[in-house]
Amino acid sequence: MSQQQPPRMSEEFRDRMRAGLSTMAPHERLRERRRNRALVGGSAAAVVVIVGAVVAVQGVRGTLLQDEAAPPPPPMPSVAETLVPTPTPAPSATPSPQPTAPAATLEPGTVTPPPQETVEPDPTTPREAIVGELITGGPQPVAGELYDIAISCTSPQEVWIDDGGVPDDGTASWRTLLCGVDAAGFIDYAVPGTHARVFAQVAPGDPMPHVERRLHGGTFTAEQEAALRASGTSLVDAVVWCGTTTGTVSIGAATAECVPNEAAVIDDVESPDVLTQLAGPPGAKLWVILQLQ
């Protein structure tokens, strides 16, 4: 495509223009010069636009020609070819583990064995109780004699007065007593010598009741009274069973009357005073409970 040339001025027109410019005022010539520059600039811009358009058209035409000359895309695979499974590659052989070298054997005596665990006894496990005769102050019992026995309780416990021939309190030959439920102690009068021994089932470490013995109708020694007082002090009611005996029982200045087959009660006394000061009718076979309040 040939490029269009801008129009040229004739020689005659140029001569007239030169003659006219010489007669113009300075400002008119300046204006005319600016106008001519604008005209020349516009012509140059028009030429640039035309050239750009021609180049663009040639680029588009070249692209179309390249598209026409490109080979067609490959055909799509058929359904049968699509459904053919892809062969799975054979698994590679797994290498066998190499045997490791045996660990070094330590020489004897190089390792300190752990300390043996010490098993402490379980405090909740019940301790085995054994039946034993309680230590008793006073004279040793003799067959044919009668004895008074005072028992001061120190803990909840079953005790029994017996001849020593039974293994427990269930078949006591004389009497079974229960400490600690509501009793702080007991006094049993006129017990035959063959039965005047006191037993209890005691576990190791358990406190034992304190027991003193005297001849029936006699008095406790000063040492016995001190031991009974030291074994414990509590405010009690003295419940005295007189059997069929009548008469007066006393603890110091406090007194009560025995009624056959009923109990005589003296309230609010100290337990050691009951054990050491209680006195009844001569020959009475009393049985006294120091009942806790």
XYZ file of C-alpha atoms in Angstrom:
293
model
C 0.000 0.000 0.000
C 1.502 3.391 -1.043
C 1.659 6.153 1.529
C -0.214 9.395 0.665
C 2.115 12.434 0.414
C 0.981 15.716 1.964
C 0.082 18.467 -0.571
C 2.886 20.831 -1.627
C 2.559 24.613 -2.005
C 3.122 26.113 -5.458
C 5.954 28.529 -6.047
C 3.542 31.315 -6.817
C 1.617 30.790 -3.589
C 4.844 30.629 -1.619
C 6.036 33.957 -3.155
C 2.765 35.618 -2.254
C 2.976 34.239 1.241
C 6.469 35.602 1.660
C 5.381 39.011 0.350
C 2.392 39.009 2.720
C 4.477 38.022 5.725
C 6.804 40.970 5.169
C 3.901 43.390 5.369
C 2.319 41.781 8.505
C 2.686 43.219 11.953
C 5.003 41.352 14.302
C 2.208 39.825 16.312
C 0.357 38.811 13.175
C 3.459 37.058 11.924
C 3.889 35.246 15.229
C 0.261 34.079 15.054
C 0.748 32.923 11.447
C 3.909 31.038 12.428
C 2.070 29.194 15.246
C -0.754 28.317 12.863
C 1.700 26.886 10.325
C 3.404 24.819 13.090
C 0.051 23.458 14.159
C -0.814 22.554 10.604
C 2.498 20.745 10.139
C 2.093 18.916 13.510
C -1.434 17.809 12.626
C -0.275 16.473 9.268
C 2.495 14.515 10.977
C 0.075 13.065 13.551
C -2.290 12.039 10.745
C 0.570 10.255 9.033
C 1.467 8.381 12.290
C -2.158 7.243 12.794
C -2.426 5.986 9.213
C 0.835 4.063 9.495
C -0.291 2.441 12.836
C -3.596 1.357 11.274
C -1.828 -0.228 8.341
C 0.525 -2.151 10.669
C -2.415 -3.382 12.805
C -4.312 -4.624 9.744
C -1.263 -6.478 8.531
C -0.829 -8.124 12.016
C -4.442 -9.333 12.101
C -4.174 -10.665 8.560
C -0.984 -12.521 9.482
C -2.664 -14.133 12.482
C -5.587 -15.319 10.338
C -3.208 -16.796 7.850
C -1.361 -18.648 10.648
C -4.663 -20.063 11.990
C -5.597 -21.297 8.524
C -2.200 -22.969 8.083
C -2.208 -24.707 11.596
C -2.906 -28.506 11.503
C -6.259 -29.723 12.963
C -6.279 -31.036 16.623
C -5.880 -34.816 17.125
C -9.153 -36.812 17.279
C -10.687 -37.675 20.725
C -10.162 -41.296 21.862
C -13.097 -43.637 21.395
C -15.179 -45.057 24.276
C -13.528 -48.452 23.950
C -10.107 -46.921 24.264
C -11.204 -44.951 27.330
C -12.464 -48.086 29.142
C -9.241 -50.035 28.657
C -7.591 -50.250 32.092
C -4.183 -48.820 32.496
C -1.681 -51.568 33.241
C -0.485 -51.466 36.870
C 3.261 -51.476 37.221
C 4.654 -54.512 38.983
C 5.603 -53.828 42.619
C 9.227 -53.438 43.216
C 10.922 -55.977 45.418
C 11.045 -54.891 49.077
C 14.557 -55.215 50.395
C 14.847 -57.691 53.249
C 15.835 -56.112 56.576
C 19.437 -56.532 57.300
C 20.169 -58.346 60.584
C 21.372 -55.970 63.208
C 24.367 -56.682 65.320
C 23.493 -58.084 68.759
C 23.638 -55.633 71.618
C 26.743 -55.727 73.659
C 26.387 -57.934 76.700
C 27.202 -56.144 79.914
C 29.686 -57.770 82.176
C 28.338 -59.101 85.460
C 28.298 -56.499 88.157
C 28.126 -53.504 85.813
C 24.384 -52.896 86.359
C 22.973 -52.168 89.803
C 19.627 -53.975 90.222
C 16.674 -51.809 91.314
C 15.958 -51.857 95.031
C 13.361 -54.321 96.190
C 10.003 -52.694 96.895
C 9.107 -52.759 100.550
C 5.489 -53.666 101.143
C 4.123 -51.751 104.099
C 1.315 -53.368 106.082
C -2.115 -52.074 105.213
C -3.413 -50.101 108.219
C -6.984 -51.006 107.233
C -6.287 -54.732 107.540
C -7.801 -55.951 110.807
C -5.195 -57.123 113.270
C -5.559 -60.587 114.702
C -6.924 -60.413 118.210
C -6.015 -62.953 120.839
C -7.746 -63.973 124.034
C -5.747 -63.305 127.163
C -6.182 -62.868 130.882
C -6.008 -59.249 131.943
C -3.389 -58.240 134.474
C -5.182 -57.859 137.797
C -4.005 -56.134 140.953
C -4.619 -57.605 144.375
C -4.515 -61.124 145.738
C -4.551 -64.223 143.549
C -7.906 -65.987 143.621
C -8.220 -69.107 145.737
C -10.943 -71.707 145.493
C -13.438 -71.408 148.325
C -12.974 -67.625 148.719
C -15.174 -64.791 147.435
C -13.741 -61.691 145.725
C -14.862 -58.255 144.635
C -13.565 -57.221 141.194
C -13.419 -53.604 139.919
C -12.957 -53.003 136.162
C -12.174 -49.558 134.695
C -12.837 -49.466 130.936
C -10.351 -47.707 128.682
C -11.830 -48.496 125.208
C -14.819 -50.238 123.621
C -14.195 -53.890 124.342
C -15.804 -57.110 125.508
C -14.508 -58.608 128.730
C -15.680 -61.569 130.727
C -15.227 -62.987 134.231
C -14.424 -66.627 133.913
C -12.557 -69.644 135.263
C -10.193 -69.616 132.277
C -11.663 -72.723 130.677
C -13.591 -71.046 127.803
C -12.093 -69.582 124.588
C -14.350 -66.549 124.284
C -16.993 -64.466 125.999
C -19.917 -66.385 124.568
C -19.869 -69.071 127.246
C -18.363 -67.210 130.202
C -18.637 -69.204 133.415
C -19.578 -66.132 135.461
C -20.441 -62.919 133.552
C -19.902 -61.113 130.233
C -19.451 -57.319 130.235
C -19.239 -54.772 127.423
C -17.020 -51.738 127.879
C -17.440 -48.490 126.014
C -21.022 -48.678 124.743
C -22.591 -46.967 127.740
C -20.359 -48.274 130.498
C -17.229 -46.709 131.971
C -16.613 -49.612 134.342
C -18.047 -52.370 136.546
C -17.872 -53.761 140.084
C -18.824 -57.374 140.647
C -19.208 -58.503 144.284
C -18.834 -61.940 145.865
C -17.369 -63.763 142.857
C -16.244 -67.299 143.718
C -12.464 -67.763 143.641
C -12.657 -70.397 140.862
C -14.243 -67.795 138.534
C -12.539 -64.618 139.756
C -10.361 -64.022 136.672
C -10.931 -61.484 133.886
C -10.323 -62.125 130.181
C -10.597 -60.115 126.981
C -9.963 -60.508 123.268
C -7.250 -57.954 122.608
C -5.390 -57.032 119.392
C -1.750 -55.959 119.633
C -1.491 -52.335 120.697
C -5.047 -52.052 122.007
C -5.410 -50.461 125.470
C -6.492 -52.894 128.153
C -9.028 -52.280 130.902
C -7.595 -51.810 134.368
C -8.643 -54.513 136.844
C -8.290 -54.688 140.641
C -9.322 -57.549 142.904
C -9.946 -57.739 146.674
C -11.439 -60.169 149.165
C -15.205 -59.785 149.385
C -16.209 -57.270 152.081
C -12.722 -55.815 152.360
C -11.229 -52.567 151.046
C -8.869 -51.682 148.208
C -5.371 -50.719 149.176
C -4.087 -47.194 148.626
C -2.101 -48.414 145.620
C -5.198 -50.038 144.115
C -7.271 -46.902 144.630
C -4.571 -44.767 143.000
C -4.400 -47.132 140.036
C -8.177 -47.100 139.556
C -8.266 -43.309 139.708
C -5.401 -43.009 137.237
C -7.116 -45.285 134.723
C -9.759 -42.661 133.902
C -12.264 -40.216 135.319
C -15.765 -39.510 134.028
C -19.102 -38.402 135.449
C -21.391 -41.430 135.701
C -24.558 -42.762 137.256
C -23.985 -45.738 139.547
C -26.580 -48.398 138.784
C -26.487 -50.971 141.629
C -28.218 -54.337 141.278
C -28.862 -55.752 144.755
C -30.556 -59.000 143.805
C -32.829 -60.063 146.673
C -30.918 -58.051 149.272
C -32.403 -55.011 150.952
C -30.522 -52.202 152.607
C -28.577 -49.039 151.812
C -25.829 -48.511 149.275
C -23.586 -45.467 149.504
C -20.859 -43.601 147.656
C -19.416 -41.140 150.084
C -22.351 -39.084 151.356
C -24.685 -40.128 148.496
C -26.995 -43.068 149.237
C -29.739 -45.163 147.669
C -31.960 -48.003 148.909
C -31.823 -51.489 147.485
C -35.125 -52.908 146.323
C -35.339 -56.674 145.637
C -34.876 -57.418 141.923
C -34.550 -53.753 141.084
C -31.662 -51.295 140.682
C -30.654 -48.596 143.157
C -29.284 -45.558 141.282
C -26.969 -42.832 142.512
C -26.604 -40.065 139.921
C -23.729 -37.754 139.044
C -20.720 -39.296 140.723
C -17.122 -39.618 139.614
C -16.250 -43.050 138.282
C -13.149 -43.487 140.533
C -15.351 -42.759 143.589
C -17.756 -45.517 142.570
C -14.897 -48.002 142.149
C -13.244 -47.192 145.475
C -15.998 -45.926 147.814
C -19.199 -47.867 147.005
C -20.439 -49.885 149.966
C -23.541 -52.058 150.327
C -25.362 -54.117 152.952
C -23.150 -56.712 154.645
C -22.924 -59.915 152.578
C -24.788 -58.393 149.610
C -23.857 -59.776 146.192
C -23.974 -56.500 144.292
C -23.326 -55.899 140.654
C -22.609 -52.255 139.718
C -22.531 -50.590 136.316
C -20.821 -47.209 135.938
C -23.209 -45.878 133.325
C -22.019 -43.007 131.114
C -24.274 -39.985 130.991
